[in-house]
Amino acid sequence: MNEERRLRFLRRSSDARRRRFRRGAYLLPSLLTMGNMFCGYACIVYGTRGEFETAAPFIGFAFVLDMLDGRIARMTGSESAFGLQFDSLADIVSFGVAPAILSLNWGLQPLGRLGWAVGFMFVAAAAMRLARFNIQSAAGGDKRYFVGMPSPAAAAVPAATVYAYPWGVHDYRGALPVLVMVLVPAVLMVSTIRFRSFKTIDLQSRRPYTVLIFIAGAIVLVATHPRFVLVAMAYTYLASAFIGQAITRFRHRGGRMPIDTSHPAVEAEHPRDSAAG
């Protein structure tokens, strides 16, 4: 009888230990997510002070940390429901609130209430984009594409623009282009336009040595001309979806020629079509 009680006690203890372990968090990806959130908070602090040249790069740092935490979690098998929710909350701060406040203090202030209302629209769009992404990720789908512009890429548009021109906008006319700069990424985040994803790139496979040369060249360009290169990268990715859609429609129209059934030769070649007509 005592032996049975001891076995039951050991089973309960092991079950309790398992539950405590499940309630915990994987440390490495969580630290990267925490760093992502800190970068968003730092961007807000420096942006409210008017130190735009210091504030804008923090969104870029958050971008890098956001890519690393997901990649490392998948490589180490440390993915969890807690990590997914924590990452989404951090992304709302770094890629929703931070770029909105940065844009407001940098160039939307002359528009008054309209300016901060547009900033809130960016925050709301980022939150909806992240919620939809979590649902679509759980349901599965084509990992080659994002449905809607990813929130880090959308945040990179105002961040790169502010970093390229950190002096700010102080008049009403100059603030109107800033309105477009904030609204266009916000609308694209909640749209159904497909954006290319780079998650399917296999970093463990062999590549030609020329790939390393191109990567080294890109690093040199970013290091020597960061303002121009980062702006070009942000707006190129934004425009890539429209370019891809235009190419796809052009190919479909080129491959499907309309059939003129009024011509007698066409009627002879397509008797079913002419009869149905």
Short mmCIF file of C-alpha atoms in Angstrom, two decimals:
data_model
loop_
_atom_site.label_atom_id
_atom_site.label_comp_id
_atom_site.label_asym_id
_atom_site.label_seq_id
_atom_site.Cartn_x
_atom_site.Cartn_y
_atom_site.Cartn_z
CA MET A 1 0.00 0.00 0.00
CA ASN A 2 2.79 2.42 0.86
CA GLU A 3 4.51 1.55 -2.41
CA GLU A 4 1.39 2.47 -4.38
CA ARG A 5 1.11 5.81 -2.57
CA ARG A 6 4.75 6.56 -3.29
CA LEU A 7 4.25 5.82 -7.00
CA ARG A 8 1.20 8.08 -7.16
CA PHE A 9 3.15 10.85 -5.44
CA LEU A 10 6.00 10.50 -7.94
CA ARG A 11 3.58 10.62 -10.88
CA ARG A 12 1.91 13.76 -9.54
CA SER A 13 5.31 15.37 -8.97
CA SER A 14 6.47 14.59 -12.52
CA ASP A 15 3.20 15.94 -13.96
CA ALA A 16 3.59 19.12 -11.95
CA ARG A 17 7.15 19.53 -13.20
CA ARG A 18 5.98 19.11 -16.80
CA ARG A 19 3.26 21.74 -16.31
CA ARG A 20 5.77 24.17 -14.80
CA PHE A 21 8.10 23.59 -17.76
CA ARG A 22 5.31 24.25 -20.26
CA ARG A 23 4.41 27.47 -18.49
CA GLY A 24 7.97 28.72 -18.95
CA ALA A 25 9.46 30.54 -21.94
CA TYR A 26 12.37 29.71 -24.22
CA LEU A 27 15.06 32.17 -23.22
CA LEU A 28 17.00 32.93 -26.43
CA PRO A 29 14.11 33.81 -28.79
CA SER A 30 12.33 35.65 -25.96
CA LEU A 31 15.42 37.79 -25.34
CA LEU A 32 15.52 38.72 -29.02
CA THR A 33 11.82 39.60 -28.92
CA MET A 34 12.45 41.70 -25.82
CA GLY A 35 15.24 43.50 -27.68
CA ASN A 36 12.81 44.11 -30.54
CA MET A 37 10.35 45.71 -28.12
CA PHE A 38 13.09 47.79 -26.50
CA CYS A 39 14.09 49.19 -29.91
CA GLY A 40 10.50 50.25 -30.52
CA TYR A 41 10.34 51.92 -27.13
CA ALA A 42 13.68 53.70 -27.74
CA CYS A 43 12.38 54.97 -31.08
CA ILE A 44 9.34 56.44 -29.31
CA VAL A 45 11.49 58.12 -26.65
CA TYR A 46 13.93 59.71 -29.10
CA GLY A 47 11.13 60.58 -31.53
CA THR A 48 9.22 62.56 -28.90
CA ARG A 49 12.45 64.42 -28.09
CA GLY A 50 12.86 65.42 -31.74
CA GLU A 51 16.07 63.39 -32.17
CA PHE A 52 14.88 61.81 -35.41
CA GLU A 53 18.29 60.77 -36.71
CA THR A 54 18.75 58.66 -33.59
CA ALA A 55 15.16 57.42 -33.39
CA ALA A 56 14.69 56.09 -36.95
CA PRO A 57 17.51 53.45 -36.94
CA PHE A 58 15.93 51.73 -33.93
CA ILE A 59 13.12 50.52 -36.19
CA GLY A 60 15.78 48.99 -38.42
CA PHE A 61 17.37 47.27 -35.41
CA ALA A 62 13.94 45.96 -34.41
CA PHE A 63 13.51 44.65 -37.97
CA VAL A 64 16.71 42.61 -37.68
CA LEU A 65 15.83 41.25 -34.24
CA ASP A 66 12.35 40.31 -35.43
CA MET A 67 13.82 38.25 -38.27
CA LEU A 68 16.34 36.58 -35.96
CA ASP A 69 13.95 35.50 -33.20
CA GLY A 70 11.68 33.61 -35.58
CA ARG A 71 14.56 32.04 -37.48
CA ILE A 72 16.36 30.94 -34.31
CA ALA A 73 13.13 29.59 -32.79
CA ARG A 74 12.56 27.42 -35.87
CA MET A 75 16.18 26.26 -36.06
CA THR A 76 16.39 25.32 -32.37
CA GLY A 77 12.89 23.86 -32.14
CA SER A 78 11.91 26.39 -29.47
CA GLU A 79 8.67 27.63 -31.05
CA SER A 80 5.79 28.04 -28.62
CA ALA A 81 2.38 29.68 -28.31
CA PHE A 82 3.83 32.12 -25.77
CA GLY A 83 6.59 33.11 -28.20
CA LEU A 84 4.06 33.74 -30.96
CA GLN A 85 1.90 36.01 -28.81
CA PHE A 86 4.90 37.79 -27.28
CA ASP A 87 6.35 38.44 -30.73
CA SER A 88 3.05 39.89 -31.97
CA LEU A 89 2.79 42.26 -29.00
CA ALA A 90 6.39 43.39 -29.50
CA ASP A 91 5.71 43.97 -33.20
CA ILE A 92 2.73 46.22 -32.41
CA VAL A 93 5.08 48.43 -30.35
CA SER A 94 8.02 48.41 -32.77
CA PHE A 95 6.21 48.39 -36.13
CA GLY A 96 2.92 50.03 -35.20
CA VAL A 97 3.17 52.56 -32.39
CA ALA A 98 6.83 53.56 -32.89
CA PRO A 99 6.66 54.49 -36.62
CA ALA A 100 3.32 56.24 -36.07
CA ILE A 101 4.69 58.46 -33.28
CA LEU A 102 7.92 59.00 -35.21
CA SER A 103 5.97 60.15 -38.28
CA LEU A 104 3.67 62.34 -36.15
CA ASN A 105 6.52 64.22 -34.49
CA TRP A 106 8.57 64.40 -37.69
CA GLY A 107 6.03 65.62 -40.23
CA LEU A 108 2.37 65.21 -39.28
CA GLN A 109 2.22 67.84 -36.54
CA PRO A 110 1.33 70.72 -38.92
CA LEU A 111 -1.85 68.85 -39.90
CA GLY A 112 -3.21 69.00 -36.36
CA ARG A 113 -5.91 66.45 -35.54
CA LEU A 114 -5.71 64.99 -39.02
CA GLY A 115 -2.06 64.16 -38.40
CA TRP A 116 -2.51 62.19 -35.22
CA ALA A 117 -5.64 60.51 -36.66
CA VAL A 118 -3.57 59.24 -39.60
CA GLY A 119 -0.94 58.03 -37.16
CA PHE A 120 -3.60 56.06 -35.30
CA MET A 121 -4.74 54.51 -38.59
CA PHE A 122 -1.22 53.18 -39.07
CA VAL A 123 -1.28 51.63 -35.57
CA ALA A 124 -4.71 50.06 -36.16
CA ALA A 125 -3.64 48.68 -39.56
CA ALA A 126 -0.50 47.14 -38.04
CA ALA A 127 -2.53 45.50 -35.25
CA MET A 128 -5.05 44.05 -37.73
CA ARG A 129 -2.24 42.89 -40.01
CA LEU A 130 -0.55 41.01 -37.16
CA ALA A 131 -3.83 39.44 -35.99
CA ARG A 132 -4.61 38.25 -39.53
CA PHE A 133 -1.08 36.90 -39.92
CA ASN A 134 -1.42 34.80 -36.75
CA ILE A 135 -4.69 33.31 -38.01
CA GLN A 136 -3.27 32.57 -41.46
CA SER A 137 -0.11 31.04 -39.98
CA ALA A 138 -2.17 28.67 -37.86
CA ALA A 139 -4.26 27.67 -40.88
CA GLY A 140 -1.22 27.16 -43.12
CA GLY A 141 -0.80 28.46 -46.65
CA ASP A 142 1.76 29.49 -49.24
CA LYS A 143 4.87 30.55 -47.33
CA ARG A 144 6.37 32.18 -50.40
CA TYR A 145 4.07 35.18 -50.08
CA PHE A 146 2.56 37.46 -47.44
CA VAL A 147 -1.08 38.49 -47.80
CA GLY A 148 -0.78 42.22 -47.29
CA MET A 149 2.39 44.16 -46.64
CA PRO A 150 4.30 42.85 -43.59
CA SER A 151 4.29 45.30 -40.69
CA PRO A 152 8.13 45.47 -40.43
CA ALA A 153 8.38 46.40 -44.12
CA ALA A 154 5.56 48.93 -43.74
CA ALA A 155 7.33 50.50 -40.75
CA ALA A 156 10.56 50.65 -42.74
CA VAL A 157 9.01 53.14 -45.20
CA PRO A 158 8.56 56.04 -42.73
CA ALA A 159 11.68 55.02 -40.80
CA ALA A 160 13.92 55.12 -43.88
CA THR A 161 12.35 58.40 -45.03
CA VAL A 162 12.89 60.05 -41.65
CA TYR A 163 16.46 58.77 -41.51
CA ALA A 164 17.16 60.18 -44.99
CA TYR A 165 15.72 63.59 -44.06
CA PRO A 166 15.97 63.95 -40.26
CA TRP A 167 15.32 67.70 -40.19
CA GLY A 168 11.56 67.28 -40.14
CA VAL A 169 8.64 68.98 -41.85
CA HIS A 170 7.22 72.14 -40.30
CA ASP A 171 4.64 73.54 -42.73
CA TYR A 172 1.23 72.40 -43.90
CA ARG A 173 2.11 71.88 -47.57
CA GLY A 174 5.18 69.86 -46.75
CA ALA A 175 3.13 67.64 -44.44
CA LEU A 176 0.78 66.48 -47.22
CA PRO A 177 3.37 64.08 -48.77
CA VAL A 178 4.00 62.75 -45.25
CA LEU A 179 0.28 61.91 -45.13
CA VAL A 180 0.72 59.72 -48.21
CA MET A 181 3.90 58.18 -46.79
CA VAL A 182 1.96 56.94 -43.75
CA LEU A 183 -1.38 56.07 -45.38
CA VAL A 184 -0.08 53.98 -48.29
CA PRO A 185 1.78 51.40 -46.14
CA ALA A 186 -1.18 51.35 -43.72
CA VAL A 187 -3.63 50.51 -46.51
CA LEU A 188 -1.26 47.90 -47.97
CA MET A 189 -0.97 46.14 -44.61
CA VAL A 190 -4.71 45.40 -44.52
CA SER A 191 -4.99 44.72 -48.26
CA THR A 192 -4.99 41.31 -49.94
CA ILE A 193 -2.08 42.17 -52.24
CA ARG A 194 0.62 39.51 -52.11
CA PHE A 195 4.16 40.49 -51.11
CA ARG A 196 7.13 38.23 -51.61
CA SER A 197 8.35 36.38 -48.52
CA PHE A 198 11.96 35.32 -48.03
CA LYS A 199 11.21 32.63 -45.44
CA THR A 200 11.68 29.84 -47.98
CA ILE A 201 15.33 30.72 -48.59
CA ASP A 202 17.46 27.77 -47.48
CA LEU A 203 20.51 29.16 -45.70
CA GLN A 204 22.00 25.69 -45.19
CA SER A 205 22.23 24.73 -48.87
CA ARG A 206 25.32 25.32 -51.01
CA ARG A 207 25.42 28.49 -53.10
CA PRO A 208 27.88 29.85 -55.69
CA TYR A 209 30.67 32.03 -54.34
CA THR A 210 29.31 34.96 -56.36
CA VAL A 211 26.38 35.15 -53.92
CA LEU A 212 28.81 36.10 -51.15
CA ILE A 213 30.23 38.81 -53.41
CA PHE A 214 26.77 40.30 -53.94
CA ILE A 215 26.07 40.18 -50.20
CA ALA A 216 29.39 41.88 -49.47
CA GLY A 217 28.57 44.55 -52.07
CA ALA A 218 25.18 45.17 -50.46
CA ILE A 219 26.81 45.55 -47.03
CA VAL A 220 29.31 48.03 -48.47
CA LEU A 221 26.52 50.08 -50.06
CA VAL A 222 24.55 50.20 -46.82
CA ALA A 223 27.68 51.14 -44.86
CA THR A 224 28.80 53.89 -47.24
CA HIS A 225 25.44 55.33 -48.37
CA PRO A 226 22.93 54.21 -45.73
CA ARG A 227 20.35 56.96 -46.25
CA PHE A 228 19.97 56.47 -50.00
CA VAL A 229 20.21 52.65 -49.97
CA LEU A 230 17.71 52.13 -47.12
CA VAL A 231 15.15 54.43 -48.73
CA ALA A 232 15.60 52.65 -52.06
CA MET A 233 15.17 49.23 -50.42
CA ALA A 234 12.03 50.26 -48.49
CA TYR A 235 10.24 51.83 -51.46
CA THR A 236 11.37 49.09 -53.86
CA TYR A 237 9.76 46.42 -51.70
CA LEU A 238 6.60 48.54 -51.44
CA ALA A 239 6.45 48.86 -55.23
CA SER A 240 7.39 45.22 -55.87
CA ALA A 241 3.83 44.00 -55.23
CA PHE A 242 2.38 46.36 -57.83
CA ILE A 243 5.08 45.44 -60.32
CA GLY A 244 4.43 41.74 -59.73
CA GLN A 245 0.68 42.22 -60.22
CA ALA A 246 1.25 44.15 -63.44
CA ILE A 247 3.54 41.43 -64.83
CA THR A 248 1.05 38.69 -63.90
CA ARG A 249 -1.86 40.49 -65.59
CA PHE A 250 0.23 41.20 -68.67
CA ARG A 251 1.13 37.51 -68.97
CA HIS A 252 -2.49 36.41 -68.57
CA ARG A 253 -3.70 38.85 -71.19
CA GLY A 254 -0.93 37.81 -73.56
CA GLY A 255 -1.73 34.11 -73.16
CA ARG A 256 -5.50 34.42 -73.61
CA MET A 257 -6.39 35.89 -77.01
CA PRO A 258 -10.08 36.71 -77.48
CA ILE A 259 -11.85 34.47 -80.03
CA ASP A 260 -13.89 36.22 -82.68
CA THR A 261 -16.74 33.75 -83.27
CA SER A 262 -18.32 35.95 -85.95
CA HIS A 263 -15.65 34.86 -88.45
CA PRO A 264 -16.80 31.80 -90.48
CA ALA A 265 -13.44 30.05 -90.20
CA VAL A 266 -13.53 30.39 -86.43
CA GLU A 267 -17.07 29.02 -86.35
CA ALA A 268 -15.94 25.98 -88.30
CA GLU A 269 -13.02 25.38 -85.97
CA HIS A 270 -15.13 25.91 -82.81
CA PRO A 271 -18.56 24.45 -83.56
CA ARG A 272 -19.44 24.02 -79.88
CA ASP A 273 -18.71 27.65 -79.10
CA SER A 274 -20.79 28.89 -82.02
CA ALA A 275 -23.68 26.59 -81.14
CA ALA A 276 -23.60 27.68 -77.51
CA GLY A 277 -23.62 31.30 -78.56
#
